[in-house]
PDB file of C-alpha atoms in Angstrom:
ATOM      1  CA  SER A 225     -77.761 125.351  68.063  1.00 76.00           C
ATOM      2  CA  GLN A 226     -80.499 122.494  67.420  1.00 80.00           C
ATOM      3  CA  THR A 227     -83.611 123.578  65.245  1.00 89.00           C
ATOM      4  CA  ILE A 228     -86.635 121.560  64.610  1.00 94.00           C
ATOM      5  CA  HIS A 229     -89.025 122.441  61.688  1.00 95.00           C
ATOM      6  CA  GLN A 230     -92.718 121.153  60.917  1.00 96.00           C
ATOM      7  CA  TRP A 231     -94.730 121.741  58.119  1.00 92.00           C
ATOM      8  CA  PRO A 232     -97.221 122.675  57.246  1.00 93.00           C
ATOM      9  CA  ALA A 233     -98.411 124.775  60.075  1.00 94.00           C
ATOM     10  CA  THR A 234    -102.152 124.470  59.423  1.00 96.00           C
ATOM     11  CA  LEU A 235    -104.210 121.859  57.463  1.00 97.00           C
ATOM     12  CA  VAL A 236    -107.721 121.473  56.576  1.00 97.00           C
ATOM     13  CA  GLN A 237    -108.474 117.791  55.293  1.00 97.00           C
ATOM     14  CA  PRO A 238    -111.802 116.240  54.366  1.00 97.00           C
ATOM     15  CA  VAL A 239    -112.537 112.729  55.852  1.00 97.00           C
ATOM     16  CA  GLY A 240    -111.043 109.964  53.972  1.00 97.00           C
ATOM     17  CA  SER A 241    -108.062 111.702  52.512  1.00 97.00           C
ATOM     18  CA  PRO A 242    -104.480 110.959  53.099  1.00 97.00           C
ATOM     19  CA  LEU A 243    -102.092 112.952  55.187  1.00 96.00           C
ATOM     20  CA  SER A 244     -98.475 113.376  55.185  1.00 96.00           C
ATOM     21  CA  LEU A 245     -96.658 115.648  57.889  1.00 97.00           C
ATOM     22  CA  GLU A 246     -93.002 116.325  57.698  1.00 96.00           C
ATOM     23  CA  CYS A 247     -90.423 116.982  60.407  1.00 96.00           C
ATOM     24  CA  THR A 248     -86.897 117.797  60.290  1.00 96.00           C
ATOM     25  CA  VAL A 249     -84.165 118.435  62.610  1.00 95.00           C
ATOM     26  CA  GLU A 250     -80.893 120.644  62.204  1.00 93.00           C
ATOM     27  CA  GLY A 251     -77.866 120.873  64.479  1.00 89.00           C
ATOM     28  CA  THR A 252     -77.966 117.338  65.970  1.00 86.00           C
ATOM     29  CA  SER A 253     -77.099 113.808  64.812  1.00 85.00           C
ATOM     30  CA  ASN A 254     -79.067 110.487  65.629  1.00 87.00           C
ATOM     31  CA  PRO A 255     -81.553 112.266  67.833  1.00 89.00           C
ATOM     32  CA  ASN A 256     -84.502 110.312  69.244  1.00 90.00           C
ATOM     33  CA  LEU A 257     -87.767 111.681  67.372  1.00 94.00           C
ATOM     34  CA  TYR A 258     -91.233 111.653  68.630  1.00 94.00           C
ATOM     35  CA  TRP A 259     -94.709 112.437  67.191  1.00 95.00           C
ATOM     36  CA  TYR A 260     -97.247 113.574  69.802  1.00 95.00           C
ATOM     37  CA  ARG A 261    -100.925 114.566  69.254  1.00 94.00           C
ATOM     38  CA  GLN A 262    -102.464 117.318  71.539  1.00 93.00           C
ATOM     39  CA  ALA A 263    -106.250 117.564  71.333  1.00 85.00           C
ATOM     40  CA  ALA A 264    -107.894 120.809  72.631  1.00 75.00           C
ATOM     41  CA  GLY A 265    -107.706 120.845  76.422  1.00 68.00           C
ATOM     42  CA  ARG A 266    -105.938 117.774  76.779  1.00 74.00           C
ATOM     43  CA  GLY A 267    -102.418 116.478  77.174  1.00 82.00           C
ATOM     44  CA  LEU A 268     -99.809 115.212  75.007  1.00 90.00           C
ATOM     45  CA  GLN A 269    -100.454 111.678  73.433  1.00 89.00           C
ATOM     46  CA  LEU A 270     -97.283 110.031  72.371  1.00 90.00           C
ATOM     47  CA  LEU A 271     -98.037 108.602  68.865  1.00 93.00           C
ATOM     48  CA  PHE A 272     -94.704 107.081  67.640  1.00 94.00           C
ATOM     49  CA  TYR A 273     -91.067 107.466  68.585  1.00 90.00           C
ATOM     50  CA  SER A 274     -87.775 106.431  66.749  1.00 93.00           C
ATOM     51  CA  VAL A 275     -84.236 105.779  68.031  1.00 90.00           C
ATOM     52  CA  GLY A 276     -83.017 105.516  64.564  1.00 92.00           C
ATOM     53  CA  ILE A 277     -83.298 105.262  60.852  1.00 93.00           C
ATOM     54  CA  GLY A 278     -86.036 102.794  59.970  1.00 91.00           C
ATOM     55  CA  GLN A 279     -86.753 101.986  63.782  1.00 93.00           C
ATOM     56  CA  ILE A 280     -90.403 103.089  64.733  1.00 93.00           C
ATOM     57  CA  SER A 281     -92.140 102.116  67.754  1.00 90.00           C
ATOM     58  CA  SER A 282     -95.845 102.945  68.038  1.00 89.00           C
ATOM     59  CA  GLU A 283     -97.485 103.570  71.205  1.00 83.00           C
ATOM     60  CA  VAL A 284    -101.190 103.876  69.912  1.00 80.00           C
ATOM     61  CA  PRO A 285    -102.799 101.608  67.420  1.00 63.00           C
ATOM     62  CA  GLN A 286    -104.646 103.618  64.962  1.00 79.00           C
ATOM     63  CA  ASN A 287    -104.905 104.428  61.224  1.00 89.00           C
ATOM     64  CA  LEU A 288    -101.552 106.597  61.465  1.00 94.00           C
ATOM     65  CA  SER A 289     -98.119 105.569  60.551  1.00 95.00           C
ATOM     66  CA  ALA A 290     -94.715 106.942  60.997  1.00 96.00           C
ATOM     67  CA  SER A 291     -91.464 106.483  58.930  1.00 96.00           C
ATOM     68  CA  ARG A 292     -87.795 107.795  59.346  1.00 97.00           C
ATOM     69  CA  PRO A 293     -86.197 107.718  55.997  1.00 95.00           C
ATOM     70  CA  GLN A 294     -83.175 110.038  57.055  1.00 94.00           C
ATOM     71  CA  ASP A 295     -81.584 110.370  60.446  1.00 94.00           C
ATOM     72  CA  ARG A 296     -83.060 113.835  60.967  1.00 94.00           C
ATOM     73  CA  GLN A 297     -86.299 113.227  59.163  1.00 96.00           C
ATOM     74  CA  PHE A 298     -89.579 112.050  60.502  1.00 97.00           C
ATOM     75  CA  ILE A 299     -92.860 111.719  58.765  1.00 97.00           C
ATOM     76  CA  LEU A 300     -96.468 111.256  59.868  1.00 97.00           C
ATOM     77  CA  SER A 301     -98.736 109.616  57.424  1.00 96.00           C
ATOM     78  CA  SER A 302    -102.302 108.320  57.062  1.00 96.00           C
ATOM     79  CA  LYS A 303    -104.081 106.657  53.932  1.00 96.00           C
ATOM     80  CA  LYS A 304    -107.394 107.789  55.234  1.00 96.00           C
ATOM     81  CA  LEU A 305    -108.320 110.602  57.781  1.00 96.00           C
ATOM     82  CA  LEU A 306    -111.186 110.144  60.295  1.00 94.00           C
ATOM     83  CA  LEU A 307    -112.779 112.877  62.044  1.00 94.00           C
ATOM     84  CA  SER A 308    -111.035 112.171  65.318  1.00 91.00           C
ATOM     85  CA  ASP A 309    -107.658 112.633  63.819  1.00 93.00           C
ATOM     86  CA  SER A 310    -108.292 116.351  64.178  1.00 93.00           C
ATOM     87  CA  GLY A 311    -105.575 118.023  66.675  1.00 94.00           C
ATOM     88  CA  PHE A 312    -102.329 119.563  67.304  1.00 95.00           C
ATOM     89  CA  TYR A 313     -99.488 117.354  66.076  1.00 97.00           C
ATOM     90  CA  LEU A 314     -96.233 118.063  67.406  1.00 97.00           C
ATOM     91  CA  CYS A 315     -92.737 116.669  66.393  1.00 97.00           C
ATOM     92  CA  ALA A 316     -90.019 116.379  69.216  1.00 95.00           C
ATOM     93  CA  TRP A 317     -86.573 115.439  69.223  1.00 93.00           C
ATOM     94  CA  GLY A 318     -84.765 114.018  72.331  1.00 89.00           C
ATOM     95  CA  GLY A 319     -81.349 113.824  73.713  1.00 81.00           C
ATOM     96  CA  THR A 320     -79.413 110.777  74.107  1.00 77.00           C
ATOM     97  CA  GLY A 321     -77.373 108.848  76.946  1.00 80.00           C
ATOM     98  CA  ALA A 322     -77.015 111.235  79.978  1.00 80.00           C
ATOM     99  CA  ASN A 323     -79.276 113.952  78.365  1.00 82.00           C
ATOM    100  CA  SER A 324     -82.142 111.554  77.364  1.00 82.00           C
ATOM    101  CA  TYR A 325     -84.407 113.441  79.669  1.00 85.00           C
ATOM    102  CA  GLU A 326     -84.527 116.564  77.239  1.00 87.00           C
ATOM    103  CA  GLN A 327     -86.962 116.905  74.696  1.00 90.00           C
ATOM    104  CA  TYR A 328     -87.642 119.751  72.386  1.00 92.00           C
ATOM    105  CA  PHE A 329     -90.830 120.483  70.457  1.00 95.00           C
ATOM    106  CA  GLY A 330     -91.136 121.858  66.888  1.00 96.00           C
ATOM    107  CA  PRO A 331     -93.879 124.520  66.181  1.00 95.00           C
ATOM    108  CA  GLY A 332     -96.553 122.169  65.457  1.00 96.00           C
ATOM    109  CA  THR A 333     -99.200 121.482  62.740  1.00 96.00           C
ATOM    110  CA  ARG A 334    -102.829 122.208  63.482  1.00 96.00           C
ATOM    111  CA  LEU A 335    -104.997 119.625  61.656  1.00 96.00           C
ATOM    112  CA  THR A 336    -108.614 119.724  61.261  1.00 96.00           C
ATOM    113  CA  VAL A 337    -110.512 116.902  59.495  1.00 96.00           C
ATOM    114  CA  THR A 338    -113.749 117.882  57.946  1.00 97.00           C
TER     115      THR A 338
ATOM    116  CA  GLN B  60    -104.271 105.067  87.319  1.00 74.00           C
ATOM    117  CA  LYS B  61    -102.468 107.721  85.077  1.00 84.00           C
ATOM    118  CA  GLU B  62     -98.797 107.924  85.386  1.00 90.00           C
ATOM    119  CA  VAL B  63     -99.080 111.990  86.108  1.00 92.00           C
ATOM    120  CA  GLU B  64    -102.107 113.937  87.078  1.00 92.00           C
ATOM    121  CA  GLN B  65    -102.424 117.693  86.923  1.00 93.00           C
ATOM    122  CA  ASP B  66    -105.121 119.955  87.503  1.00 86.00           C
ATOM    123  CA  PRO B  67    -106.226 121.643  84.230  1.00 83.00           C
ATOM    124  CA  GLY B  68    -107.258 124.854  85.865  1.00 84.00           C
ATOM    125  CA  PRO B  69    -107.346 127.713  84.671  1.00 91.00           C
ATOM    126  CA  LEU B  70    -105.618 129.718  87.129  1.00 95.00           C
ATOM    127  CA  SER B  71    -106.065 133.532  87.299  1.00 97.00           C
ATOM    128  CA  VAL B  72    -103.869 135.668  89.297  1.00 97.00           C
ATOM    129  CA  PRO B  73    -102.781 139.349  89.498  1.00 97.00           C
ATOM    130  CA  GLU B  74     -99.538 140.644  88.322  1.00 98.00           C
ATOM    131  CA  GLY B  75     -96.805 140.060  90.929  1.00 97.00           C
ATOM    132  CA  ALA B  76     -98.479 137.300  92.759  1.00 97.00           C
ATOM    133  CA  ILE B  77     -96.804 133.772  93.824  1.00 98.00           C
ATOM    134  CA  VAL B  78     -98.082 131.234  91.449  1.00 97.00           C
ATOM    135  CA  SER B  79     -97.997 127.328  92.557  1.00 97.00           C
ATOM    136  CA  LEU B  80     -98.686 124.647  89.646  1.00 97.00           C
ATOM    137  CA  ASN B  81     -98.662 121.162  90.912  1.00 96.00           C
ATOM    138  CA  CYS B  82     -98.827 117.470  89.770  1.00 96.00           C
ATOM    139  CA  THR B  83     -98.812 114.087  91.355  1.00 96.00           C
ATOM    140  CA  TYR B  84     -97.424 110.768  90.055  1.00 95.00           C
ATOM    141  CA  SER B  85     -97.803 107.278  90.354  1.00 93.00           C
ATOM    142  CA  ASN B  86     -94.511 105.601  90.308  1.00 90.00           C
ATOM    143  CA  SER B  87     -92.111 106.082  93.132  1.00 88.00           C
ATOM    144  CA  ALA B  88     -89.239 104.850  90.887  1.00 89.00           C
ATOM    145  CA  PHE B  89     -89.480 108.111  88.375  1.00 90.00           C
ATOM    146  CA  GLN B  90     -86.404 110.323  88.713  1.00 89.00           C
ATOM    147  CA  TYR B  91     -86.436 112.887  86.054  1.00 93.00           C
ATOM    148  CA  PHE B  92     -89.080 115.676  86.268  1.00 95.00           C
ATOM    149  CA  MET B  93     -89.721 118.401  83.796  1.00 95.00           C
ATOM    150  CA  TRP B  94     -91.851 121.423  83.485  1.00 97.00           C
ATOM    151  CA  TYR B  95     -92.688 122.827  80.105  1.00 96.00           C
ATOM    152  CA  ARG B  96     -94.424 126.094  79.043  1.00 97.00           C
ATOM    153  CA  GLN B  97     -96.645 126.175  76.019  1.00 95.00           C
ATOM    154  CA  TYR B  98     -97.827 129.509  74.624  1.00 95.00           C
ATOM    155  CA  SER B  99    -101.243 129.391  72.639  1.00 91.00           C
ATOM    156  CA  ARG B 100    -100.814 127.515  69.274  1.00 89.00           C
ATOM    157  CA  LYS B 101     -97.123 126.932  69.900  1.00 92.00           C
ATOM    158  CA  GLY B 102     -95.108 124.024  70.798  1.00 94.00           C
ATOM    159  CA  PRO B 103     -94.083 123.263  74.487  1.00 95.00           C
ATOM    160  CA  GLU B 104     -90.669 124.742  75.451  1.00 94.00           C
ATOM    161  CA  LEU B 105     -88.545 123.378  78.416  1.00 93.00           C
ATOM    162  CA  LEU B 106     -88.594 125.387  81.396  1.00 95.00           C
ATOM    163  CA  MET B 107     -86.743 123.444  84.140  1.00 92.00           C
ATOM    164  CA  TYR B 108     -85.955 119.875  84.982  1.00 91.00           C
ATOM    165  CA  THR B 109     -85.225 118.259  88.346  1.00 92.00           C
ATOM    166  CA  TYR B 110     -83.678 115.014  89.052  1.00 89.00           C
ATOM    167  CA  SER B 111     -84.581 113.066  91.980  1.00 86.00           C
ATOM    168  CA  SER B 112     -85.785 115.158  95.057  1.00 83.00           C
ATOM    169  CA  GLY B 113     -85.445 118.531  96.001  1.00 85.00           C
ATOM    170  CA  ASN B 114     -85.493 122.286  94.784  1.00 91.00           C
ATOM    171  CA  LYS B 115     -84.042 123.843  91.589  1.00 93.00           C
ATOM    172  CA  GLU B 116     -83.983 127.501  91.179  1.00 95.00           C
ATOM    173  CA  ASP B 117     -83.929 129.518  87.924  1.00 94.00           C
ATOM    174  CA  GLY B 118     -84.445 133.495  88.330  1.00 96.00           C
ATOM    175  CA  ARG B 119     -88.350 133.682  89.345  1.00 97.00           C
ATOM    176  CA  PHE B 120     -88.774 129.839  88.758  1.00 97.00           C
ATOM    177  CA  THR B 121     -88.533 127.168  91.403  1.00 97.00           C
ATOM    178  CA  ALA B 122     -89.024 123.318  90.640  1.00 97.00           C
ATOM    179  CA  GLN B 123     -89.709 121.193  93.642  1.00 96.00           C
ATOM    180  CA  VAL B 124     -89.916 117.254  94.084  1.00 95.00           C
ATOM    181  CA  ASP B 125     -91.386 115.584  97.022  1.00 93.00           C
ATOM    182  CA  LYS B 126     -90.748 111.959  96.243  1.00 91.00           C
ATOM    183  CA  SER B 127     -92.204 110.932  99.592  1.00 92.00           C
ATOM    184  CA  SER B 128     -95.667 112.040  98.589  1.00 93.00           C
ATOM    185  CA  LYS B 129     -95.031 111.532  94.850  1.00 94.00           C
ATOM    186  CA  TYR B 130     -95.689 115.515  94.216  1.00 94.00           C
ATOM    187  CA  ILE B 131     -94.199 117.997  91.977  1.00 96.00           C
ATOM    188  CA  SER B 132     -94.265 121.609  91.946  1.00 96.00           C
ATOM    189  CA  LEU B 133     -93.578 124.649  89.976  1.00 97.00           C
ATOM    190  CA  PHE B 134     -93.421 128.184  91.811  1.00 97.00           C
ATOM    191  CA  ILE B 135     -93.214 131.344  90.033  1.00 98.00           C
ATOM    192  CA  ARG B 136     -92.439 134.601  92.011  1.00 98.00           C
ATOM    193  CA  ASP B 137     -93.448 137.948  90.836  1.00 98.00           C
ATOM    194  CA  SER B 138     -95.532 136.715  88.144  1.00 98.00           C
ATOM    195  CA  GLN B 139     -95.894 138.712  84.937  1.00 98.00           C
ATOM    196  CA  PRO B 140     -98.428 138.892  82.390  1.00 97.00           C
ATOM    197  CA  SER B 141     -95.906 137.242  79.666  1.00 97.00           C
ATOM    198  CA  ASP B 142     -96.008 134.202  82.163  1.00 98.00           C
ATOM    199  CA  SER B 143     -99.668 133.565  80.792  1.00 97.00           C
ATOM    200  CA  ALA B 144     -99.565 130.179  79.243  1.00 96.00           C
ATOM    201  CA  THR B 145    -100.470 126.616  79.950  1.00 95.00           C
ATOM    202  CA  TYR B 146     -97.582 124.785  82.052  1.00 97.00           C
ATOM    203  CA  LEU B 147     -97.164 121.004  81.791  1.00 96.00           C
ATOM    204  CA  CYS B 148     -95.457 118.624  83.985  1.00 96.00           C
ATOM    205  CA  ALA B 149     -93.577 115.810  82.492  1.00 95.00           C
ATOM    206  CA  ILE B 150     -91.779 112.636  83.613  1.00 94.00           C
ATOM    207  CA  TRP B 151     -89.039 110.879  81.742  1.00 91.00           C
ATOM    208  CA  ASN B 152     -88.554 107.089  82.226  1.00 87.00           C
ATOM    209  CA  PHE B 153     -86.478 105.094  80.061  1.00 80.00           C
ATOM    210  CA  ASN B 154     -87.217 106.835  76.617  1.00 72.00           C
ATOM    211  CA  LYS B 155     -90.745 107.276  77.501  1.00 82.00           C
ATOM    212  CA  PHE B 156     -92.287 110.697  78.471  1.00 89.00           C
ATOM    213  CA  TYR B 157     -95.364 110.963  80.539  1.00 91.00           C
ATOM    214  CA  PHE B 158     -96.946 114.292  80.565  1.00 93.00           C
ATOM    215  CA  GLY B 159     -99.734 115.976  82.772  1.00 93.00           C
ATOM    216  CA  SER B 160    -102.613 117.540  81.017  1.00 91.00           C
ATOM    217  CA  GLY B 161    -101.409 121.104  81.440  1.00 93.00           C
ATOM    218  CA  THR B 162    -102.622 124.029  83.703  1.00 95.00           C
ATOM    219  CA  LYS B 163    -103.882 127.237  81.959  1.00 94.00           C
ATOM    220  CA  LEU B 164    -102.350 130.240  83.738  1.00 97.00           C
ATOM    221  CA  ASN B 165    -103.615 133.730  83.267  1.00 97.00           C
ATOM    222  CA  VAL B 166    -101.568 136.667  84.938  1.00 97.00           C
ATOM    223  CA  LYS B 167    -103.533 139.791  84.872  1.00 97.00           C
ATOM    224  CA  PRO B 168    -102.017 143.306  84.401  1.00 95.00           C
TER     225      PRO B 168
END
């Protein structure tokens, strides 16, 4: 069965510091991968999605970037964090073809920027 | 206009009640509709999906889509305290997912 891992689970970082969040998926090949941010009491905001290695689409212009160096690895980065970057970051993998409507989320990383 | 709108609640019901959670959407071309359940400080988990219109039942859960009014619903029968969570509706359209803001449900023992 498929499993998705995210780390770290929680993170407290000062403003201006860099960020690297990692997501890996097991049990599937060539998945669509997604990064979302969920602010307190708000819905999911899609940040990036990827349909393959090195293929990244950005949904929201901001100081975050994403990379997909391997088929089942998705990384979210920032060179300098802002207070507004605080939130719950979720990685998800999605089915392809006829199962493209399916999306499965990781456990999330809670980021607090101080 | 947002692609999907959802009442944030919170909704508080006694154990055993029937719960109705609802969303509206903007684009009549949408075909795939999902419901996710999210426990506190956890990632959302896919509960059910419906293609096009009609009903789909899974145990105590029923998902319903009314395309004429662009309205989607999730009904929970015999609600349990373990159903207490935030429920998010979602729509898939060509590699893009649109999520409602979530309705927080509290089922009191």
